Each structure stands twice: as C-alpha cells, then as structure tokens.
CSV table of C-alpha atoms in Angstrom, one decimal:
chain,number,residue,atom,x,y,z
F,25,UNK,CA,-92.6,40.8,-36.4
F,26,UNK,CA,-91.8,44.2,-37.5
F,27,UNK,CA,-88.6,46.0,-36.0
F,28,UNK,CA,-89.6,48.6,-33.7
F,29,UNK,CA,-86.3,50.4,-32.2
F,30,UNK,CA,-86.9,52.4,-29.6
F,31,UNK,CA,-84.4,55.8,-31.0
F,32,UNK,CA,-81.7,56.3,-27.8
F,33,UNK,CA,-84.3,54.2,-25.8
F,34,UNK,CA,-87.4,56.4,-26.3
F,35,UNK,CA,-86.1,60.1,-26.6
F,36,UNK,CA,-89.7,61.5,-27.0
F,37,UNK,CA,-90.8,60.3,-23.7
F,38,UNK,CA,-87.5,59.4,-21.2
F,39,UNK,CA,-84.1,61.4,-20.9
F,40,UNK,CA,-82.1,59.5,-23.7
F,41,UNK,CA,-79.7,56.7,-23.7
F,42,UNK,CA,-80.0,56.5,-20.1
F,43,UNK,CA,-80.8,53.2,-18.2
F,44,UNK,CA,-84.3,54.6,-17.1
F,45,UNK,CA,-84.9,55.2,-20.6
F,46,UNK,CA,-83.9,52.0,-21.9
F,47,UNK,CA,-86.0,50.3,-19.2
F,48,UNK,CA,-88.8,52.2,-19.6
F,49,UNK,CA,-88.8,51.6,-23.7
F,50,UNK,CA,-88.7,47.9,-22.9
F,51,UNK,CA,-91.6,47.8,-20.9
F,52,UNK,CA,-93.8,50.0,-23.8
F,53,UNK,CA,-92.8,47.1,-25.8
F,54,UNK,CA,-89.6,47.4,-28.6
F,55,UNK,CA,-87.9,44.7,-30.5
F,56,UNK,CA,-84.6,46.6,-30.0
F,57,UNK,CA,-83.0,49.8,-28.0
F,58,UNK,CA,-81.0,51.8,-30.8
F,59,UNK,CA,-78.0,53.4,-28.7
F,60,UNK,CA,-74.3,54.9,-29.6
F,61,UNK,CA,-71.5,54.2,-27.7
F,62,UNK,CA,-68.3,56.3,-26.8
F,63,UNK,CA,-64.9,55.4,-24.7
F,64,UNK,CA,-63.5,57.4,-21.8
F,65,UNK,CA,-59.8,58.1,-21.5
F,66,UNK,CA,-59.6,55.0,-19.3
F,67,UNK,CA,-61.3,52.7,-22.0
F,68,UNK,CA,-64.5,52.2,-20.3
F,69,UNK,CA,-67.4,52.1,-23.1
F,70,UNK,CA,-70.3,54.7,-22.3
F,71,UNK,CA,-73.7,55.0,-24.2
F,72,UNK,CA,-73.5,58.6,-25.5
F,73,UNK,CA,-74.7,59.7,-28.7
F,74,UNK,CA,-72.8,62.8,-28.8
F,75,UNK,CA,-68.7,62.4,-28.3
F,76,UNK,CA,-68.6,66.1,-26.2
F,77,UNK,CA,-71.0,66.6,-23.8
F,78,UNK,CA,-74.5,68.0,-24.7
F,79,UNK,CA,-74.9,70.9,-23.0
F,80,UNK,CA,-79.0,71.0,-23.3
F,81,UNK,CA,-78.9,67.6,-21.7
F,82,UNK,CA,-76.1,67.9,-19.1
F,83,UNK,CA,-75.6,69.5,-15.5
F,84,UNK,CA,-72.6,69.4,-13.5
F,85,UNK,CA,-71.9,68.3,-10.0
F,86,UNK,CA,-73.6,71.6,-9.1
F,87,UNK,CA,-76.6,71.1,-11.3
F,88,UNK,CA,-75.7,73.9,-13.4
F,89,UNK,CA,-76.5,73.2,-17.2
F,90,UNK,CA,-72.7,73.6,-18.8
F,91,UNK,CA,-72.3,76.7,-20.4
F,92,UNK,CA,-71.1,75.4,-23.7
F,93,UNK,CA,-70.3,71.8,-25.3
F,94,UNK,CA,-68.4,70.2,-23.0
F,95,UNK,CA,-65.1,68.0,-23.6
F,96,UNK,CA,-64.7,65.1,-25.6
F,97,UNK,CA,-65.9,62.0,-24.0
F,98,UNK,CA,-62.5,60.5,-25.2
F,99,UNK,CA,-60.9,62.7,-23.1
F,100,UNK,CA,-62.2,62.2,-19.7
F,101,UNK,CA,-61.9,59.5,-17.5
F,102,UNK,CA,-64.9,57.4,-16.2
F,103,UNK,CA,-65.0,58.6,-12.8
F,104,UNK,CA,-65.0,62.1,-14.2
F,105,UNK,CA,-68.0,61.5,-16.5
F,106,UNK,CA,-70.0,60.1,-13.4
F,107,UNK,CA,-70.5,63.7,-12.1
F,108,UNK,CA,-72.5,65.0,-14.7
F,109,UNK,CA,-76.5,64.5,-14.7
F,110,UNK,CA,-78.1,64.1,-18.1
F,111,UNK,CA,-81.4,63.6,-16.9
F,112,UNK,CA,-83.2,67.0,-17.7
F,113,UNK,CA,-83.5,68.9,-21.1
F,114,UNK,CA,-82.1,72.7,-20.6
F,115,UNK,CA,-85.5,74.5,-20.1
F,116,UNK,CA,-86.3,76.8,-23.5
F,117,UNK,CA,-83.7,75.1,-25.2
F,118,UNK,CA,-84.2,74.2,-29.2
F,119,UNK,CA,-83.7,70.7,-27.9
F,120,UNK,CA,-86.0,70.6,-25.1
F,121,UNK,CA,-89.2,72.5,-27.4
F,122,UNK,CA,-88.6,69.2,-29.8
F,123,UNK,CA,-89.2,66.6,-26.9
F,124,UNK,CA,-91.9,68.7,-24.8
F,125,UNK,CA,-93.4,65.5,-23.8
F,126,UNK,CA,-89.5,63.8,-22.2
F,127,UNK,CA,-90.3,63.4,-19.0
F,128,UNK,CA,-87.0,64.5,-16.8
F,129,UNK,CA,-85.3,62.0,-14.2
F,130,UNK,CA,-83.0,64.0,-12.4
F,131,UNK,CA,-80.0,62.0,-11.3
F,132,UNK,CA,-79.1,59.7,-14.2
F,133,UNK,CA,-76.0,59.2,-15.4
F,134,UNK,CA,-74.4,58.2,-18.7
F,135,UNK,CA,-74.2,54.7,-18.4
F,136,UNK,CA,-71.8,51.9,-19.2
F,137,UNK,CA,-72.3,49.8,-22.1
F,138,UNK,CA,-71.8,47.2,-19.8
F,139,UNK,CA,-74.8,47.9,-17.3
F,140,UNK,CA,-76.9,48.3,-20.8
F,141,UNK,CA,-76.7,45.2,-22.2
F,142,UNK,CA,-76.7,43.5,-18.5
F,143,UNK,CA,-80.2,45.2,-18.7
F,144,UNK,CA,-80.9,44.0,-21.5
F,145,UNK,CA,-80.3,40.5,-21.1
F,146,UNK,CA,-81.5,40.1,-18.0
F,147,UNK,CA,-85.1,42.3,-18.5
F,148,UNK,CA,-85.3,41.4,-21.9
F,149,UNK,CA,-84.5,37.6,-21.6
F,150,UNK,CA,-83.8,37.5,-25.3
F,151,UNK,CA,-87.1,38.8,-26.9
F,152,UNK,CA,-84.7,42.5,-27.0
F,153,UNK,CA,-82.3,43.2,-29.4
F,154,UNK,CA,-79.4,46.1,-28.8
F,155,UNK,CA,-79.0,48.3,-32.0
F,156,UNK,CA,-75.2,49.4,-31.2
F,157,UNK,CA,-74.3,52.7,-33.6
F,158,UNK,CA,-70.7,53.0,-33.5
F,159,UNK,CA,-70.1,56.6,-33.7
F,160,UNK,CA,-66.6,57.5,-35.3
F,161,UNK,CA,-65.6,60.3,-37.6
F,162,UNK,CA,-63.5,59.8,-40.7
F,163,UNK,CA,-63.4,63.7,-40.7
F,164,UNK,CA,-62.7,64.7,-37.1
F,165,UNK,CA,-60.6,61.4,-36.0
F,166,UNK,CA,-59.3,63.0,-32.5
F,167,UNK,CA,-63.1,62.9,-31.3
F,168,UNK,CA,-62.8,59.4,-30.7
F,169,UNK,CA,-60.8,55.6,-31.0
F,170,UNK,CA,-59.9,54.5,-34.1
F,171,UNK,CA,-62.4,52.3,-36.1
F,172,UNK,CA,-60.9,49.0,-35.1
F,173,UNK,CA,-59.7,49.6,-31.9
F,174,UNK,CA,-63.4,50.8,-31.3
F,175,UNK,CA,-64.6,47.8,-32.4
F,176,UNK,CA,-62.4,46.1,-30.2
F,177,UNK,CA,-63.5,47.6,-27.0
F,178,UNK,CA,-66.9,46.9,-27.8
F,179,UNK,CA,-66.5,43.1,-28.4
F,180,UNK,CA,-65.1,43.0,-25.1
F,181,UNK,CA,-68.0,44.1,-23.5
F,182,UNK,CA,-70.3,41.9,-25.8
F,183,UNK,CA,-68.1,38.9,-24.8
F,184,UNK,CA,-68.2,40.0,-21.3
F,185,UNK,CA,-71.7,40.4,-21.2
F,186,UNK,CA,-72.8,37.5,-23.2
F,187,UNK,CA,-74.7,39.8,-25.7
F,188,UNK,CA,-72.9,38.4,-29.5
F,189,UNK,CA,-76.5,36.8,-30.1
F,190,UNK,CA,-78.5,40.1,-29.1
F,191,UNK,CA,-76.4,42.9,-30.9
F,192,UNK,CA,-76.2,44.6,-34.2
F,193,UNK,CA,-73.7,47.1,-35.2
F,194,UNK,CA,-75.2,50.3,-37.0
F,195,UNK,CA,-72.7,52.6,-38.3
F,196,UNK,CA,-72.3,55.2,-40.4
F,197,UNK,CA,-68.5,54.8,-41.3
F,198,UNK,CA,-68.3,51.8,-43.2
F,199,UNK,CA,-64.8,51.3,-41.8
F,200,UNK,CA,-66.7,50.1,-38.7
F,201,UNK,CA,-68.3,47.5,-40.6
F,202,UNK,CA,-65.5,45.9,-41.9
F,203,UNK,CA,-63.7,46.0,-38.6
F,204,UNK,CA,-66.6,44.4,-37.0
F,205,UNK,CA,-67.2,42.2,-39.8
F,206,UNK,CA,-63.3,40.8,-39.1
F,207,UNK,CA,-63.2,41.0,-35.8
F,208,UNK,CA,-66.7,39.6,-34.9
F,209,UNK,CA,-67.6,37.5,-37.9
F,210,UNK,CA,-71.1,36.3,-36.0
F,211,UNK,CA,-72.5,40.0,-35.6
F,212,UNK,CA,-75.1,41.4,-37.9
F,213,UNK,CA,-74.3,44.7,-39.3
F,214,UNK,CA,-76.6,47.4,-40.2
F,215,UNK,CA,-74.9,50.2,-43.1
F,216,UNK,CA,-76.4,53.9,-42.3
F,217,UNK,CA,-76.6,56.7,-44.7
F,218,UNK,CA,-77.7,59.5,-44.8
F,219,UNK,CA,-78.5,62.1,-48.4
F,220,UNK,CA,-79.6,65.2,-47.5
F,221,UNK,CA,-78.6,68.5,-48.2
F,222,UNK,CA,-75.4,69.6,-46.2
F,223,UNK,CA,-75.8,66.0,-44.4
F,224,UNK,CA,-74.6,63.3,-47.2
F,225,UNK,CA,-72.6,60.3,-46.4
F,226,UNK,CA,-72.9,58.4,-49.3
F,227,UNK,CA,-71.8,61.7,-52.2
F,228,UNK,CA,-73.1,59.9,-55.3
F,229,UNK,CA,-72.1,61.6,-58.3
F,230,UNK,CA,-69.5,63.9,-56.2
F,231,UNK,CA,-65.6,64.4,-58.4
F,232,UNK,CA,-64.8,63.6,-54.4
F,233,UNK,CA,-65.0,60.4,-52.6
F,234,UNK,CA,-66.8,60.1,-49.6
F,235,UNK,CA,-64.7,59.1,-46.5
F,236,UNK,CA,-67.7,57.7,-44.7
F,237,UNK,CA,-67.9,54.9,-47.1
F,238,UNK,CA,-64.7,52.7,-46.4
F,239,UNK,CA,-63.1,52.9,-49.9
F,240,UNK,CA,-66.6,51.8,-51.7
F,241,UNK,CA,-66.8,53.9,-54.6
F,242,UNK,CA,-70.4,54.7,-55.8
F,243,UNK,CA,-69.6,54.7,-59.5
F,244,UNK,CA,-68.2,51.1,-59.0
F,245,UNK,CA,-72.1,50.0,-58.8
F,246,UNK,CA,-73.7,52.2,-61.3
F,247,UNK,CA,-74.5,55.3,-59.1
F,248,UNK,CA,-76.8,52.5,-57.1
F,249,UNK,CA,-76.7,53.3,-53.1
F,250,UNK,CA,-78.6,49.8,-52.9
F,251,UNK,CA,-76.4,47.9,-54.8
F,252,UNK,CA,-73.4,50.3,-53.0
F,253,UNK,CA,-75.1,49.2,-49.5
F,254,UNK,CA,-75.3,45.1,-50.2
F,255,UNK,CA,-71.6,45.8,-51.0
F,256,UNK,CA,-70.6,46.4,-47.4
F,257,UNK,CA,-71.8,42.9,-46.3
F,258,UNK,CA,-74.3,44.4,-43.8
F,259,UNK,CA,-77.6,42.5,-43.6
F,260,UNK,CA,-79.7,46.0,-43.1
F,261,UNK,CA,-79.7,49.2,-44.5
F,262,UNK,CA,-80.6,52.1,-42.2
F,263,UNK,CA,-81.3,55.3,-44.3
F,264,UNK,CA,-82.6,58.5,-43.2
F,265,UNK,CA,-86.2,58.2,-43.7
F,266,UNK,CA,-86.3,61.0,-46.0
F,267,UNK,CA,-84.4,59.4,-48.6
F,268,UNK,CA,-86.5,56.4,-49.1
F,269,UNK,CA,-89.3,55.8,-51.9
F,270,UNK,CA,-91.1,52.1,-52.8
F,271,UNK,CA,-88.4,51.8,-55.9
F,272,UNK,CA,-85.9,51.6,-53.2
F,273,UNK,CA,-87.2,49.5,-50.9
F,274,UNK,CA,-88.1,47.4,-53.6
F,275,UNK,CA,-84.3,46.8,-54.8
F,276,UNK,CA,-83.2,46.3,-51.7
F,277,UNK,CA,-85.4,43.7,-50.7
F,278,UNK,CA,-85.0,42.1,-54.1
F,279,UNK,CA,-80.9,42.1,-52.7
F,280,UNK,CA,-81.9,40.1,-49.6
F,281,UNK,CA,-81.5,43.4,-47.6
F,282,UNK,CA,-83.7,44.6,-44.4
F,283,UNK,CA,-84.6,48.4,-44.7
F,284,UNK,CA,-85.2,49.9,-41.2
F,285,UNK,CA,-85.2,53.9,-41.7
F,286,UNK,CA,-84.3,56.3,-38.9
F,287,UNK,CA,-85.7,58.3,-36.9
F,288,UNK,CA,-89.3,58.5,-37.9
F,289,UNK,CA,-91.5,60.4,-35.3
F,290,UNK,CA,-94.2,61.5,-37.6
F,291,UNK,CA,-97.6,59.1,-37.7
F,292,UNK,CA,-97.8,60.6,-41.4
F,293,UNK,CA,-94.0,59.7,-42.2
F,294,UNK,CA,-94.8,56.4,-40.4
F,295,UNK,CA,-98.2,55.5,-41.8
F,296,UNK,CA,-96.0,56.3,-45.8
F,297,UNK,CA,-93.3,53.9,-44.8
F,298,UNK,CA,-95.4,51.0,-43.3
F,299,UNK,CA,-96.9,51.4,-47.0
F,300,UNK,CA,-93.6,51.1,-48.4
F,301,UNK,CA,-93.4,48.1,-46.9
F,302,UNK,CA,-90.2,48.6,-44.6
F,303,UNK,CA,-88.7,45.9,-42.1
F,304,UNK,CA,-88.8,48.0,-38.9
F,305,UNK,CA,-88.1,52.3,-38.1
F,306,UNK,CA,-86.2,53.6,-35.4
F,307,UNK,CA,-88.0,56.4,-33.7
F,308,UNK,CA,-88.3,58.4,-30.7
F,309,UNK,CA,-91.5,57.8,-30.4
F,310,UNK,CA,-92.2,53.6,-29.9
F,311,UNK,CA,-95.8,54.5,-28.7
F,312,UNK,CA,-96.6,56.1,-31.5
F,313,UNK,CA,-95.8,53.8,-33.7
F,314,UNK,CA,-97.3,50.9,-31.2
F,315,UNK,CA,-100.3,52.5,-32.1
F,316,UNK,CA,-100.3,52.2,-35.6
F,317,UNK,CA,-99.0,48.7,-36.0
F,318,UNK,CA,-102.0,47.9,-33.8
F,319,UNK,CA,-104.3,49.8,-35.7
F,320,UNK,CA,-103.0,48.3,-39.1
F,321,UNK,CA,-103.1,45.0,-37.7
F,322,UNK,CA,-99.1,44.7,-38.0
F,323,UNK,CA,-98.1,42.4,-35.0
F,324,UNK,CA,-96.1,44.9,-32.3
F,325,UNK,CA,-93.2,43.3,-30.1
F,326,UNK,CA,-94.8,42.2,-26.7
F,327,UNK,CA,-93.7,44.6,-23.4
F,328,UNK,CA,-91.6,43.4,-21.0
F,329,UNK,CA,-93.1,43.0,-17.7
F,330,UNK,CA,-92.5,45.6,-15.0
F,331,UNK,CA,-90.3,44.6,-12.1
C-alpha cells in the first residue's frame, strides 16, 4: 500500500500537529501522521515543529497573536506552554495565505507526545503509523536536548505508550539516527535531506563538512547521497521532493531503500513522483493525494472510522 503521511497531521486543512488535526487526518484515511517533537524545561515531550513559538500560529492566554517568535520550547515548563492557543493562523500572515483552506479550531493546545500516540493507538488500532522527526540542531545546540538524551525522552514515551511497533524516527541530523539506532535497536529510521539552495544538509562537494550528517563524509561514497544515505542504517530516505529524479529513485531502490519525499502539495509534483515510482510522500494535503491514488488505481490506506 503506498505511504501516505499526513505532513504535521494535515496542515492544508486542520491547525497543525494538533490532536484535532491528527484525528481528523486519520479519519481522511493516512498510513502515517508525520509530527516533530520538542521537550519543555520539565522534560515533558511536546509535538511542535518549531522549537520557539510560531507566532502566525500562536495566541496567548489573552488571545493576542505574540508579537514576535516566542521562547524556546526548551525553556518553558509544561504548564506554561498549556496557555498558549495554536489553533488559528494570524489573519494576512504569509503563513496563513499558504493554507487558505486550514480550517481554525480555536482552543487547541500543543499536545503531549504522549496523548499522540495514545491517539494513535487507540483510533488507529494498528493500521496508523507515527512518522516521529526529531528536530535538533547541530548548529544552534541551546534550542533543544542533546541528540541522545532526545532520543532518550522519546523512548520513554514510546515504551510508555506501547508505540515501538508503530514509530519511525525521521531526522535530519544523522546523530539522531545513530542514537536511536543504539538506544532503540527495533525502530525503523528514516534519513532526511535536504539540497537546495541556502537549505543543504547533505554539502556534497563542499571543502566543509556538513554537521547534519553525523561524521559521514560524502566523498567516502563517491559523491553518492544514495549510497551516503544506506550508510546511516536507516531503512527510508526522506528527501525534499525537489531533489529527486527516476536515476535516484532507481539506486536507491536497487539499495533496498524506501524513498518517501516531503512535503509534496502539488497534484503536478505528485502526479511526477507517483511516475517515479516513489514508496509514499508526505504532504499537507492527504486529500489531494487520496484523489490521485484513486484515480491511478494505486490502493489508498482505508479511513478510520469516526467516533
């Protein structure tokens, strides 16, 4: 069946990695939520993608939109996150004029990883897999915990939850996937990369290492960012989408590697890929991509049942 990941739950259509979302993606029928996680100062693992506060996305206690990026996750303490609503794009905002079609639900909260993959096991009653991006940041280290320490928060919540069989790991800083690869041998990993302009993870070619890739060294596997990926251990490779041609997807198939791109919200980008022949695509938009599974005759994952 191919891979559909709802992107944050389903960005395009619900307020994102929010348990309304997540539901809500579920029941529009996803073969896995794709979510990132932070920790508060009192070590409680949140789904955030962003480790400050998004200010297009968050009011306070007074429902005032903040003024500015707010303070690291990291450096709050549960209860203090609790009184912030993310439910709402900022009207006029860049971020809301992407996403005209979110539909806001005002009083949600950033969630625990916790109440996430309770959902998920309970709604999804194991037909739902949880994408978990670990979000750290070789380059701005006080954002969030350490790599392995990260990892170690988050396998106590997977252990407490009963989630090991229903979670990948998705990172972009291959230090992550060793960690978890250590730590939590029975995981699947997914390595993400990214090589765009500005935005390049992987810095093939570069006099200067990469500190995203974990002490891999591109010119170890002949400039190849499949053979690179396959050397992580990671069972998928998540590129950006733009990065990918038939070539590519080739290798890595021919290297036992799953190829599920990110985050594809295009029906043109999407109809190209599902020619490439991928695995699976994370996007904000699982209805659009519903659609043209169906209409390809690509079997979609079934919904979940309303309550």
């Amino acid at each position: 069946m191919f891979d559909l990941q709802g992107h944050r739950g389903a960005r395009g259509l619900w307020p994102e990695n929010t348990l309304v979302g997540f539901a809500r993606a579920m029941e529009l029928g996803v073969s896995a939520l794709e979510l990132d996680c932070a920790v508060t100062r009192d070590g409680v693992v949140v789904v955030s993608h962003d480790p400050e506060l998004n200010p297009d996305c968050t009011r306070d206690a007074q429902g005032r939109f903040l003024a500015s990026a707010g303070p690291p996750i990291f450096t709050l303490s549960h209860a203090q996150l609790q009184s912030y609503d993310v439910g709402r794009l900022r009207p006029g905002s860049a971020y809301a004029a992407r996403f005209p079609q979110q539909q806001p639900v005002d009083g949600e909260r950033i969630p625990s990883l916790a109440d996430v993959l309770t959902l998920v096991r309970t709604r999804g009653r194991g037909g739902v897999r949880v994408a978990l991006e670990v979000k750290t940041f070789p380059e701005q280290p006080e954002l969030t915990p350490a790599p392995e320490p990260f990892v170690q928060a988050l396998r106590a919540e997977v252990e407490r939850t009963g989630t090991a069989s229903l979670v990948t790991f998705l990172a972009f800083d291959w230090r992550v996937l060793s960690a978890a690869q250590r730590l939590m041998p029975q995981l699947a990993t997914a390595a993400l990369t990214e090589q765009q302009p500005g935005e390049d993870t992987v810095r093939i070619g570069s006099p200067h290492p990469s500190p995203w890739l974990g002490g891999l060294d591109p010119g170890h596997f002949g400039g190849s960012i499949v053979r690179l990926v396959k050397a992580t251990g990671a069972g998928s490779w998540g590129p950006d989408y733009r990065d990918l041609d038939a070539p590519l997807i080739e290798q890595a198939h021919a290297l036992g590697l799953r190829v599920v791109p990110w985050t594809v919200n295009e029906p043109a980008d999407m109809q190209r890929l599902l020619a490439f022949n991928v695995d699976g695509m994370i996007t904000d938009r699982p209805d659009v991509l519903r659609a043209l599974l169906e209409r390809a005759g690509i079997p979609a994952p079934p919904p979940v049942p309303q309550h």
